[in-house]
Amino acid sequence: MINKVTTVNNWLKLAKNKLKEAQISSYSLDSELILCNILKVDRTTILAYPKRKLTKQNIFHANHFLKRRLQHEPLAYILGFKEFYGRNFKVNSSVLVPRPETEEIIEQLKNNLVNNNETLLDIGTGSGILAVTIAKEFQNKNIKAYASDISKDALVLAKDNAILHNANISFIKSNLLENIEQNILNEVTILIANLPYVNKNWIDQEKPNELHYEPQIALYSEKEGLELIEKLLNTTNKIPNLKYLILEADPEQFCKIEKIAQENNLKKMVQKNYTIVFKK
Ligand code: GLN
């Protein structure tokens, strides 16, 4: 692909052009991050030494990553990690790529929702970003954290991330609340969930799209994207000491979600971006 280049600058120029042609809007950052990963340096170093020579092996590896990115594979899968709320998390194709909009859930928790000794449950934890970030950010509050997922492979990765960040989390394999013991549900005071909420009709399945690489069960939900959120809301009565429930969904879905929540005695407190907060 790109063989005649010898320097960082040359490779970046060519890579950026190719990604731009493929209509990948993050072409510049992605090219730089690929090279950072291969050379094991940070972005400032890449940009400070544009004339650094690349070895044949560097170029071979960088071209391989570039080729994958040109096919719209998410950069996070290619590099094997993604940053979330200032920490790096391992990711692979058995989990959703962490999204920056999901950081709002942490921001909302920081609005005085978390007191000392709360017990949190993260449903559909995926790579574990929410549970791990919460365990770290509220370390001084003596909180207890549980995280569940229906996918065995996701739980393997989430456990890896908990170890990586030295976060104390108990993991449970469960479909929503179904397989979580009642004595654990009795402890829970704060429930958070970034469940699949994408409506299949929103996505053009023919067009190249990063979503095609992500696990379908982590993205899509029936009933216009609301099936799983509705099921969760309809079982929140199994959590007797629930104080807050925080969900991620598309803002267009909030109206319907609020209605189902109301039927389950949950009151909307705030909504911001893709996050909606309920109080019991
Ligand atoms: N926000 C993501 C998207 O639209 C979906 C995240 C999810 O399903 N939980 O791509």
PDB file of C-alpha atoms and ligand atoms in Angstrom:
ATOM      1  CA  MET A   1       0.000   0.000   0.000  1.00  0.00           C
ATOM      2  CA  ILE A   2       2.320   2.758   1.239  1.00  0.00           C
ATOM      3  CA  ASN A   3       5.833   1.442   0.661  1.00  0.00           C
ATOM      4  CA  LYS A   4       8.005   4.273  -0.509  1.00  0.00           C
ATOM      5  CA  VAL A   5       7.621   6.364   2.605  1.00  0.00           C
ATOM      6  CA  THR A   6      10.478   6.671   4.991  1.00  0.00           C
ATOM      7  CA  THR A   7       9.386   9.241   7.534  1.00  0.00           C
ATOM      8  CA  VAL A   8       6.551   9.792   9.985  1.00  0.00           C
ATOM      9  CA  ASN A   9       5.407  12.817   8.063  1.00  0.00           C
ATOM     10  CA  ASN A  10       5.272  10.997   4.732  1.00  0.00           C
ATOM     11  CA  TRP A  11       3.292   8.113   6.098  1.00  0.00           C
ATOM     12  CA  LEU A  12       0.846  10.433   7.872  1.00  0.00           C
ATOM     13  CA  LYS A  13       0.247  12.474   4.753  1.00  0.00           C
ATOM     14  CA  LEU A  14      -0.550   9.452   2.644  1.00  0.00           C
ATOM     15  CA  ALA A  15      -2.615   7.730   5.332  1.00  0.00           C
ATOM     16  CA  LYS A  16      -4.690  10.849   5.999  1.00  0.00           C
ATOM     17  CA  ASN A  17      -5.464  11.189   2.299  1.00  0.00           C
ATOM     18  CA  LYS A  18      -6.566   7.600   1.975  1.00  0.00           C
ATOM     19  CA  LEU A  19      -8.825   7.771   5.036  1.00  0.00           C
ATOM     20  CA  LYS A  20     -10.273  11.052   3.834  1.00  0.00           C
ATOM     21  CA  GLU A  21     -11.062   9.488   0.459  1.00  0.00           C
ATOM     22  CA  ALA A  22     -12.867   6.692   2.304  1.00  0.00           C
ATOM     23  CA  GLN A  23     -14.973   9.393   4.025  1.00  0.00           C
ATOM     24  CA  ILE A  24     -13.665   8.691   7.485  1.00  0.00           C
ATOM     25  CA  SER A  25     -14.051  12.046   9.190  1.00  0.00           C
ATOM     26  CA  SER A  26     -11.493  11.355  11.941  1.00  0.00           C
ATOM     27  CA  TYR A  27      -8.829  10.712   9.262  1.00  0.00           C
ATOM     28  CA  SER A  28      -6.209  12.926  10.845  1.00  0.00           C
ATOM     29  CA  LEU A  29      -6.459  11.702  14.433  1.00  0.00           C
ATOM     30  CA  ASP A  30      -6.837   8.074  13.344  1.00  0.00           C
ATOM     31  CA  SER A  31      -3.670   8.190  11.219  1.00  0.00           C
ATOM     32  CA  GLU A  32      -1.712   9.694  14.088  1.00  0.00           C
ATOM     33  CA  LEU A  33      -3.054   7.199  16.613  1.00  0.00           C
ATOM     34  CA  ILE A  34      -2.145   4.268  14.367  1.00  0.00           C
ATOM     35  CA  LEU A  35       1.434   5.477  14.152  1.00  0.00           C
ATOM     36  CA  CYS A  36       1.589   6.229  17.894  1.00  0.00           C
ATOM     37  CA  ASN A  37       0.522   2.673  18.583  1.00  0.00           C
ATOM     38  CA  ILE A  38       3.138   1.164  16.242  1.00  0.00           C
ATOM     39  CA  LEU A  39       5.985   3.381  17.461  1.00  0.00           C
ATOM     40  CA  LYS A  40       4.806   3.207  21.102  1.00  0.00           C
ATOM     41  CA  VAL A  41       4.987   6.965  21.599  1.00  0.00           C
ATOM     42  CA  ASP A  42       2.376   9.610  22.329  1.00  0.00           C
ATOM     43  CA  ARG A  43       0.902  12.092  19.865  1.00  0.00           C
ATOM     44  CA  THR A  44       3.072  15.013  20.903  1.00  0.00           C
ATOM     45  CA  THR A  45       6.159  12.952  20.090  1.00  0.00           C
ATOM     46  CA  ILE A  46       4.786  11.978  16.672  1.00  0.00           C
ATOM     47  CA  LEU A  47       4.060  15.604  15.871  1.00  0.00           C
ATOM     48  CA  ALA A  48       7.346  16.890  17.302  1.00  0.00           C
ATOM     49  CA  TYR A  49       9.514  14.532  15.210  1.00  0.00           C
ATOM     50  CA  PRO A  50       7.926  14.450  11.757  1.00  0.00           C
ATOM     51  CA  LYS A  51      11.193  13.476  10.102  1.00  0.00           C
ATOM     52  CA  ARG A  52      11.693  10.347  12.204  1.00  0.00           C
ATOM     53  CA  LYS A  53      12.529   7.430   9.915  1.00  0.00           C
ATOM     54  CA  LEU A  54      10.229   4.433   9.852  1.00  0.00           C
ATOM     55  CA  THR A  55      11.570   0.901   9.563  1.00  0.00           C
ATOM     56  CA  LYS A  56      10.190  -1.543   6.988  1.00  0.00           C
ATOM     57  CA  GLN A  57       8.504  -3.361   9.830  1.00  0.00           C
ATOM     58  CA  ASN A  58       6.912  -0.121  11.148  1.00  0.00           C
ATOM     59  CA  ILE A  59       5.498   0.567   7.702  1.00  0.00           C
ATOM     60  CA  PHE A  60       4.244  -2.991   7.292  1.00  0.00           C
ATOM     61  CA  HIS A  61       2.359  -2.829  10.608  1.00  0.00           C
ATOM     62  CA  ALA A  62       1.038   0.675  10.062  1.00  0.00           C
ATOM     63  CA  ASN A  63      -0.239  -0.244   6.597  1.00  0.00           C
ATOM     64  CA  HIS A  64      -1.983  -3.310   7.990  1.00  0.00           C
ATOM     65  CA  PHE A  65      -3.850  -1.180  10.571  1.00  0.00           C
ATOM     66  CA  LEU A  66      -4.623   1.437   7.935  1.00  0.00           C
ATOM     67  CA  LYS A  67      -6.101  -1.195   5.632  1.00  0.00           C
ATOM     68  CA  ARG A  68      -8.450  -2.356   8.401  1.00  0.00           C
ATOM     69  CA  ARG A  69      -9.470   1.225   9.171  1.00  0.00           C
ATOM     70  CA  LEU A  70     -10.128   1.869   5.481  1.00  0.00           C
ATOM     71  CA  GLN A  71     -12.744  -0.885   5.674  1.00  0.00           C
ATOM     72  CA  HIS A  72     -14.419   1.131   8.455  1.00  0.00           C
ATOM     73  CA  GLU A  73     -13.422  -1.185  11.277  1.00  0.00           C
ATOM     74  CA  PRO A  74     -13.516   0.944  14.469  1.00  0.00           C
ATOM     75  CA  LEU A  75     -10.068   2.169  15.465  1.00  0.00           C
ATOM     76  CA  ALA A  76     -10.686   0.910  19.004  1.00  0.00           C
ATOM     77  CA  TYR A  77     -10.838  -2.708  17.760  1.00  0.00           C
ATOM     78  CA  ILE A  78      -7.706  -2.248  15.658  1.00  0.00           C
ATOM     79  CA  LEU A  79      -5.684  -0.772  18.511  1.00  0.00           C
ATOM     80  CA  GLY A  80      -7.369  -2.904  21.198  1.00  0.00           C
ATOM     81  CA  PHE A  81      -8.230  -0.051  23.526  1.00  0.00           C
ATOM     82  CA  LYS A  82     -10.328   3.079  23.891  1.00  0.00           C
ATOM     83  CA  GLU A  83     -10.193   5.967  26.320  1.00  0.00           C
ATOM     84  CA  PHE A  84     -13.208   6.625  28.527  1.00  0.00           C
ATOM     85  CA  TYR A  85     -13.386   9.328  31.199  1.00  0.00           C
ATOM     86  CA  GLY A  86      -9.607   9.706  31.170  1.00  0.00           C
ATOM     87  CA  ARG A  87      -8.726   6.024  31.460  1.00  0.00           C
ATOM     88  CA  ASN A  88      -7.750   3.485  28.828  1.00  0.00           C
ATOM     89  CA  PHE A  89      -9.904   0.381  28.538  1.00  0.00           C
ATOM     90  CA  LYS A  90      -9.290  -2.836  26.647  1.00  0.00           C
ATOM     91  CA  VAL A  91     -11.895  -3.439  23.975  1.00  0.00           C
ATOM     92  CA  ASN A  92     -12.561  -6.137  21.409  1.00  0.00           C
ATOM     93  CA  SER A  93     -15.307  -7.079  19.001  1.00  0.00           C
ATOM     94  CA  SER A  94     -17.372  -8.792  21.718  1.00  0.00           C
ATOM     95  CA  VAL A  95     -18.284  -5.400  23.189  1.00  0.00           C
ATOM     96  CA  LEU A  96     -19.493  -2.025  21.990  1.00  0.00           C
ATOM     97  CA  VAL A  97     -16.833   0.623  21.465  1.00  0.00           C
ATOM     98  CA  PRO A  98     -17.107   3.047  24.419  1.00  0.00           C
ATOM     99  CA  ARG A  99     -18.764   6.297  23.295  1.00  0.00           C
ATOM    100  CA  PRO A 100     -17.937   9.756  24.631  1.00  0.00           C
ATOM    101  CA  GLU A 101     -21.661  10.468  25.167  1.00  0.00           C
ATOM    102  CA  THR A 102     -21.770   7.714  27.793  1.00  0.00           C
ATOM    103  CA  GLU A 103     -19.491   9.840  30.013  1.00  0.00           C
ATOM    104  CA  GLU A 104     -22.587  11.913  30.825  1.00  0.00           C
ATOM    105  CA  ILE A 105     -23.783   9.075  33.094  1.00  0.00           C
ATOM    106  CA  ILE A 106     -20.715   9.638  35.274  1.00  0.00           C
ATOM    107  CA  GLU A 107     -21.297  13.401  35.228  1.00  0.00           C
ATOM    108  CA  GLN A 108     -24.875  12.895  36.415  1.00  0.00           C
ATOM    109  CA  LEU A 109     -23.757  10.620  39.254  1.00  0.00           C
ATOM    110  CA  LYS A 110     -21.412  13.397  40.316  1.00  0.00           C
ATOM    111  CA  ASN A 111     -24.386  15.726  40.871  1.00  0.00           C
ATOM    112  CA  ASN A 112     -24.631  14.503  44.450  1.00  0.00           C
ATOM    113  CA  LEU A 113     -26.380  11.248  43.622  1.00  0.00           C
ATOM    114  CA  VAL A 114     -23.781   9.076  45.305  1.00  0.00           C
ATOM    115  CA  ASN A 115     -23.614   9.084  49.106  1.00  0.00           C
ATOM    116  CA  ASN A 116     -21.409   6.924  51.287  1.00  0.00           C
ATOM    117  CA  ASN A 117     -22.061   3.178  51.219  1.00  0.00           C
ATOM    118  CA  GLU A 118     -24.256   3.110  48.117  1.00  0.00           C
ATOM    119  CA  THR A 119     -24.546  -0.110  46.140  1.00  0.00           C
ATOM    120  CA  LEU A 120     -24.448   0.300  42.381  1.00  0.00           C
ATOM    121  CA  LEU A 121     -25.514  -2.145  39.733  1.00  0.00           C
ATOM    122  CA  ASP A 122     -24.456  -1.671  36.107  1.00  0.00           C
ATOM    123  CA  ILE A 123     -26.680  -3.724  33.794  1.00  0.00           C
ATOM    124  CA  GLY A 124     -25.194  -4.631  30.402  1.00  0.00           C
ATOM    125  CA  THR A 125     -21.709  -3.601  31.432  1.00  0.00           C
ATOM    126  CA  GLY A 126     -19.992  -4.579  28.143  1.00  0.00           C
ATOM    127  CA  SER A 127     -16.308  -3.695  28.502  1.00  0.00           C
ATOM    128  CA  GLY A 128     -17.028  -2.585  32.080  1.00  0.00           C
ATOM    129  CA  ILE A 129     -16.288   1.105  31.466  1.00  0.00           C
ATOM    130  CA  LEU A 130     -19.151   2.409  33.608  1.00  0.00           C
ATOM    131  CA  ALA A 131     -18.690   0.081  36.569  1.00  0.00           C
ATOM    132  CA  VAL A 132     -14.905   0.536  36.602  1.00  0.00           C
ATOM    133  CA  THR A 133     -15.077   4.321  36.208  1.00  0.00           C
ATOM    134  CA  ILE A 134     -17.647   4.577  38.998  1.00  0.00           C
ATOM    135  CA  ALA A 135     -15.614   2.332  41.307  1.00  0.00           C
ATOM    136  CA  LYS A 136     -12.571   4.561  40.706  1.00  0.00           C
ATOM    137  CA  GLU A 137     -14.278   7.966  40.764  1.00  0.00           C
ATOM    138  CA  PHE A 138     -16.205   7.224  43.971  1.00  0.00           C
ATOM    139  CA  GLN A 139     -13.428   5.266  45.661  1.00  0.00           C
ATOM    140  CA  ASN A 140     -13.606   7.395  48.812  1.00  0.00           C
ATOM    141  CA  LYS A 141     -17.360   6.783  49.286  1.00  0.00           C
ATOM    142  CA  ASN A 142     -17.020   3.142  50.234  1.00  0.00           C
ATOM    143  CA  ILE A 143     -19.445   2.086  47.531  1.00  0.00           C
ATOM    144  CA  LYS A 144     -20.121  -1.463  46.431  1.00  0.00           C
ATOM    145  CA  ALA A 145     -20.262  -2.158  42.701  1.00  0.00           C
ATOM    146  CA  TYR A 146     -21.942  -4.978  40.802  1.00  0.00           C
ATOM    147  CA  ALA A 147     -21.890  -5.347  37.034  1.00  0.00           C
ATOM    148  CA  SER A 148     -23.756  -7.767  34.820  1.00  0.00           C
ATOM    149  CA  ASP A 149     -23.935  -8.778  31.199  1.00  0.00           C
ATOM    150  CA  ILE A 150     -25.650 -11.480  29.184  1.00  0.00           C
ATOM    151  CA  SER A 151     -22.455 -12.111  27.207  1.00  0.00           C
ATOM    152  CA  LYS A 152     -19.776 -14.381  28.663  1.00  0.00           C
ATOM    153  CA  ASP A 153     -17.122 -12.839  26.394  1.00  0.00           C
ATOM    154  CA  ALA A 154     -18.038  -9.322  27.492  1.00  0.00           C
ATOM    155  CA  LEU A 155     -17.689 -10.369  31.142  1.00  0.00           C
ATOM    156  CA  VAL A 156     -14.222 -11.818  30.497  1.00  0.00           C
ATOM    157  CA  LEU A 157     -13.158  -8.454  29.069  1.00  0.00           C
ATOM    158  CA  ALA A 158     -14.887  -6.415  31.792  1.00  0.00           C
ATOM    159  CA  LYS A 159     -13.078  -8.456  34.463  1.00  0.00           C
ATOM    160  CA  ASP A 160      -9.779  -7.758  32.664  1.00  0.00           C
ATOM    161  CA  ASN A 161     -10.547  -4.038  32.764  1.00  0.00           C
ATOM    162  CA  ALA A 162     -11.416  -4.188  36.455  1.00  0.00           C
ATOM    163  CA  ILE A 163      -8.060  -5.853  37.139  1.00  0.00           C
ATOM    164  CA  LEU A 164      -6.254  -3.350  34.897  1.00  0.00           C
ATOM    165  CA  HIS A 165      -7.650  -0.456  36.938  1.00  0.00           C
ATOM    166  CA  ASN A 166      -7.603  -2.216  40.280  1.00  0.00           C
ATOM    167  CA  ALA A 167     -11.358  -1.748  40.709  1.00  0.00           C
ATOM    168  CA  ASN A 168     -13.306  -3.938  43.091  1.00  0.00           C
ATOM    169  CA  ILE A 169     -16.384  -5.125  41.180  1.00  0.00           C
ATOM    170  CA  SER A 170     -18.508  -8.254  41.475  1.00  0.00           C
ATOM    171  CA  PHE A 171     -19.520  -9.558  38.050  1.00  0.00           C
ATOM    172  CA  ILE A 172     -22.685 -11.527  37.353  1.00  0.00           C
ATOM    173  CA  LYS A 173     -23.791 -13.260  34.158  1.00  0.00           C
ATOM    174  CA  SER A 174     -27.401 -12.282  33.721  1.00  0.00           C
ATOM    175  CA  ASN A 175     -30.072 -11.312  31.234  1.00  0.00           C
ATOM    176  CA  LEU A 176     -31.175  -7.946  32.677  1.00  0.00           C
ATOM    177  CA  LEU A 177     -32.206  -8.652  36.301  1.00  0.00           C
ATOM    178  CA  GLU A 178     -33.317 -12.238  35.627  1.00  0.00           C
ATOM    179  CA  ASN A 179     -30.330 -14.116  37.040  1.00  0.00           C
ATOM    180  CA  ILE A 180     -29.340 -11.735  39.814  1.00  0.00           C
ATOM    181  CA  GLU A 181     -30.067 -13.127  43.272  1.00  0.00           C
ATOM    182  CA  GLN A 182     -32.722 -11.305  45.267  1.00  0.00           C
ATOM    183  CA  ASN A 183     -30.340 -10.694  48.187  1.00  0.00           C
ATOM    184  CA  ILE A 184     -28.090  -8.698  45.837  1.00  0.00           C
ATOM    185  CA  LEU A 185     -31.080  -6.798  44.394  1.00  0.00           C
ATOM    186  CA  ASN A 186     -32.083  -5.953  47.969  1.00  0.00           C
ATOM    187  CA  GLU A 187     -28.760  -4.144  48.454  1.00  0.00           C
ATOM    188  CA  VAL A 188     -28.887  -2.048  45.267  1.00  0.00           C
ATOM    189  CA  THR A 189     -29.556   1.690  45.621  1.00  0.00           C
ATOM    190  CA  ILE A 190     -28.401   2.988  42.229  1.00  0.00           C
ATOM    191  CA  LEU A 191     -29.056   1.261  38.939  1.00  0.00           C
ATOM    192  CA  ILE A 192     -27.333   2.282  35.723  1.00  0.00           C
ATOM    193  CA  ALA A 193     -27.715   0.818  32.261  1.00  0.00           C
ATOM    194  CA  ASN A 194     -26.459   1.549  28.790  1.00  0.00           C
ATOM    195  CA  LEU A 195     -28.547  -1.118  27.098  1.00  0.00           C
ATOM    196  CA  PRO A 196     -28.899  -1.697  23.370  1.00  0.00           C
ATOM    197  CA  TYR A 197     -31.338   0.937  22.103  1.00  0.00           C
ATOM    198  CA  VAL A 198     -30.649   1.333  18.397  1.00  0.00           C
ATOM    199  CA  ASN A 199     -33.628   0.817  16.107  1.00  0.00           C
ATOM    200  CA  LYS A 200     -32.493  -1.302  13.124  1.00  0.00           C
ATOM    201  CA  ASN A 201     -34.424   0.999  10.781  1.00  0.00           C
ATOM    202  CA  TRP A 202     -32.173   3.913  11.705  1.00  0.00           C
ATOM    203  CA  ILE A 203     -29.198   2.288  10.015  1.00  0.00           C
ATOM    204  CA  ASP A 204     -28.611   1.798   6.323  1.00  0.00           C
ATOM    205  CA  GLN A 205     -27.326  -1.797   6.377  1.00  0.00           C
ATOM    206  CA  GLU A 206     -25.787  -1.485   2.888  1.00  0.00           C
ATOM    207  CA  LYS A 207     -23.557   1.515   3.523  1.00  0.00           C
ATOM    208  CA  PRO A 208     -20.117   1.028   5.119  1.00  0.00           C
ATOM    209  CA  ASN A 209     -20.568   1.746   8.789  1.00  0.00           C
ATOM    210  CA  GLU A 210     -18.541   1.110  11.913  1.00  0.00           C
ATOM    211  CA  LEU A 211     -21.671  -0.297  13.564  1.00  0.00           C
ATOM    212  CA  HIS A 212     -21.450  -3.365  11.296  1.00  0.00           C
ATOM    213  CA  TYR A 213     -18.353  -4.435  13.243  1.00  0.00           C
ATOM    214  CA  GLU A 214     -19.977  -4.132  16.646  1.00  0.00           C
ATOM    215  CA  PRO A 215     -21.921  -6.943  18.344  1.00  0.00           C
ATOM    216  CA  GLN A 216     -25.536  -6.823  17.203  1.00  0.00           C
ATOM    217  CA  ILE A 217     -26.795  -7.844  20.647  1.00  0.00           C
ATOM    218  CA  ALA A 218     -25.038  -4.841  22.176  1.00  0.00           C
ATOM    219  CA  LEU A 219     -26.570  -2.351  19.738  1.00  0.00           C
ATOM    220  CA  TYR A 220     -30.021  -3.285  18.544  1.00  0.00           C
ATOM    221  CA  SER A 221     -33.253  -3.810  20.373  1.00  0.00           C
ATOM    222  CA  GLU A 222     -36.729  -4.647  19.062  1.00  0.00           C
ATOM    223  CA  LYS A 223     -39.784  -2.404  19.523  1.00  0.00           C
ATOM    224  CA  GLU A 224     -38.055   0.584  17.891  1.00  0.00           C
ATOM    225  CA  GLY A 225     -35.052   0.084  20.140  1.00  0.00           C
ATOM    226  CA  LEU A 226     -37.011   0.077  23.386  1.00  0.00           C
ATOM    227  CA  GLU A 227     -37.640  -3.588  24.179  1.00  0.00           C
ATOM    228  CA  LEU A 228     -34.819  -4.086  26.665  1.00  0.00           C
ATOM    229  CA  ILE A 229     -35.160  -0.713  28.374  1.00  0.00           C
ATOM    230  CA  GLU A 230     -38.878  -1.407  28.793  1.00  0.00           C
ATOM    231  CA  LYS A 231     -38.188  -4.866  30.252  1.00  0.00           C
ATOM    232  CA  LEU A 232     -35.715  -3.404  32.713  1.00  0.00           C
ATOM    233  CA  LEU A 233     -38.109  -0.638  33.777  1.00  0.00           C
ATOM    234  CA  ASN A 234     -40.881  -3.171  34.270  1.00  0.00           C
ATOM    235  CA  THR A 235     -38.729  -5.204  36.679  1.00  0.00           C
ATOM    236  CA  THR A 236     -37.350  -2.353  38.798  1.00  0.00           C
ATOM    237  CA  ASN A 237     -39.908  -3.252  41.480  1.00  0.00           C
ATOM    238  CA  LYS A 238     -37.553  -6.178  42.275  1.00  0.00           C
ATOM    239  CA  ILE A 239     -35.152  -3.578  43.733  1.00  0.00           C
ATOM    240  CA  PRO A 240     -36.813  -2.431  46.979  1.00  0.00           C
ATOM    241  CA  ASN A 241     -34.187   0.125  48.009  1.00  0.00           C
ATOM    242  CA  LEU A 242     -33.699   1.748  44.621  1.00  0.00           C
ATOM    243  CA  LYS A 243     -33.061   5.487  44.791  1.00  0.00           C
ATOM    244  CA  TYR A 244     -31.889   6.396  41.280  1.00  0.00           C
ATOM    245  CA  LEU A 245     -31.960   4.852  37.843  1.00  0.00           C
ATOM    246  CA  ILE A 246     -29.770   6.280  35.089  1.00  0.00           C
ATOM    247  CA  LEU A 247     -30.203   5.202  31.487  1.00  0.00           C
ATOM    248  CA  GLU A 248     -28.620   5.970  28.163  1.00  0.00           C
ATOM    249  CA  ALA A 249     -30.900   6.101  25.127  1.00  0.00           C
ATOM    250  CA  ASP A 250     -31.609   8.272  22.130  1.00  0.00           C
ATOM    251  CA  PRO A 251     -33.239  11.573  23.180  1.00  0.00           C
ATOM    252  CA  GLU A 252     -36.046  10.825  20.691  1.00  0.00           C
ATOM    253  CA  GLN A 253     -36.937   7.812  22.853  1.00  0.00           C
ATOM    254  CA  PHE A 254     -37.052   9.718  26.152  1.00  0.00           C
ATOM    255  CA  CYS A 255     -40.759  10.523  25.969  1.00  0.00           C
ATOM    256  CA  LYS A 256     -41.771   6.863  25.696  1.00  0.00           C
ATOM    257  CA  ILE A 257     -39.203   5.836  28.298  1.00  0.00           C
ATOM    258  CA  GLU A 258     -40.528   8.425  30.728  1.00  0.00           C
ATOM    259  CA  LYS A 259     -44.044   7.072  30.308  1.00  0.00           C
ATOM    260  CA  ILE A 260     -42.988   3.477  31.046  1.00  0.00           C
ATOM    261  CA  ALA A 261     -40.908   4.709  33.980  1.00  0.00           C
ATOM    262  CA  GLN A 262     -43.906   6.567  35.408  1.00  0.00           C
ATOM    263  CA  GLU A 263     -45.973   3.367  35.269  1.00  0.00           C
ATOM    264  CA  ASN A 264     -43.261   1.871  37.460  1.00  0.00           C
ATOM    265  CA  ASN A 265     -43.290   4.741  39.973  1.00  0.00           C
ATOM    266  CA  LEU A 266     -40.105   6.340  38.725  1.00  0.00           C
ATOM    267  CA  LYS A 267     -39.988  10.121  38.366  1.00  0.00           C
ATOM    268  CA  LYS A 268     -37.826  11.862  35.800  1.00  0.00           C
ATOM    269  CA  MET A 269     -35.251  14.169  37.375  1.00  0.00           C
ATOM    270  CA  VAL A 270     -33.127  15.309  34.433  1.00  0.00           C
ATOM    271  CA  GLN A 271     -32.236  14.484  30.893  1.00  0.00           C
ATOM    272  CA  LYS A 272     -29.063  15.633  29.235  1.00  0.00           C
ATOM    273  CA  ASN A 273     -27.709  14.567  25.857  1.00  0.00           C
ATOM    274  CA  TYR A 274     -28.168  10.776  25.747  1.00  0.00           C
ATOM    275  CA  THR A 275     -28.665  10.378  29.501  1.00  0.00           C
ATOM    276  CA  ILE A 276     -31.904  10.310  31.486  1.00  0.00           C
ATOM    277  CA  VAL A 277     -32.085  10.162  35.280  1.00  0.00           C
ATOM    278  CA  PHE A 278     -35.002   8.841  37.321  1.00  0.00           C
ATOM    279  CA  LYS A 279     -35.703   9.002  41.028  1.00  0.00           C
ATOM    280  CA  LYS A 280     -37.750   6.430  42.916  1.00  0.00           C
TER     281      LYS A 280
HETATM  282  N1  GLN B   1     -25.038   5.446  20.985  1.00  0.00           N
HETATM  283  C1  GLN B   1     -24.722   4.279  20.248  1.00  0.00           C
HETATM  284  C2  GLN B   1     -24.982   4.529  18.777  1.00  0.00           C
HETATM  285  O1  GLN B   1     -25.988   5.076  18.426  1.00  0.00           O
HETATM  286  C3  GLN B   1     -25.485   3.049  20.705  1.00  0.00           C
HETATM  287  C4  GLN B   1     -25.184   2.666  22.081  1.00  0.00           C
HETATM  288  C5  GLN B   1     -26.098   1.595  22.600  1.00  0.00           C
HETATM  289  O2  GLN B   1     -26.805   0.894  21.879  1.00  0.00           O
HETATM  290  N2  GLN B   1     -26.104   1.445  23.865  1.00  0.00           N
HETATM  291  O3  GLN B   1     -24.163   4.171  17.971  1.00  0.00           O
END
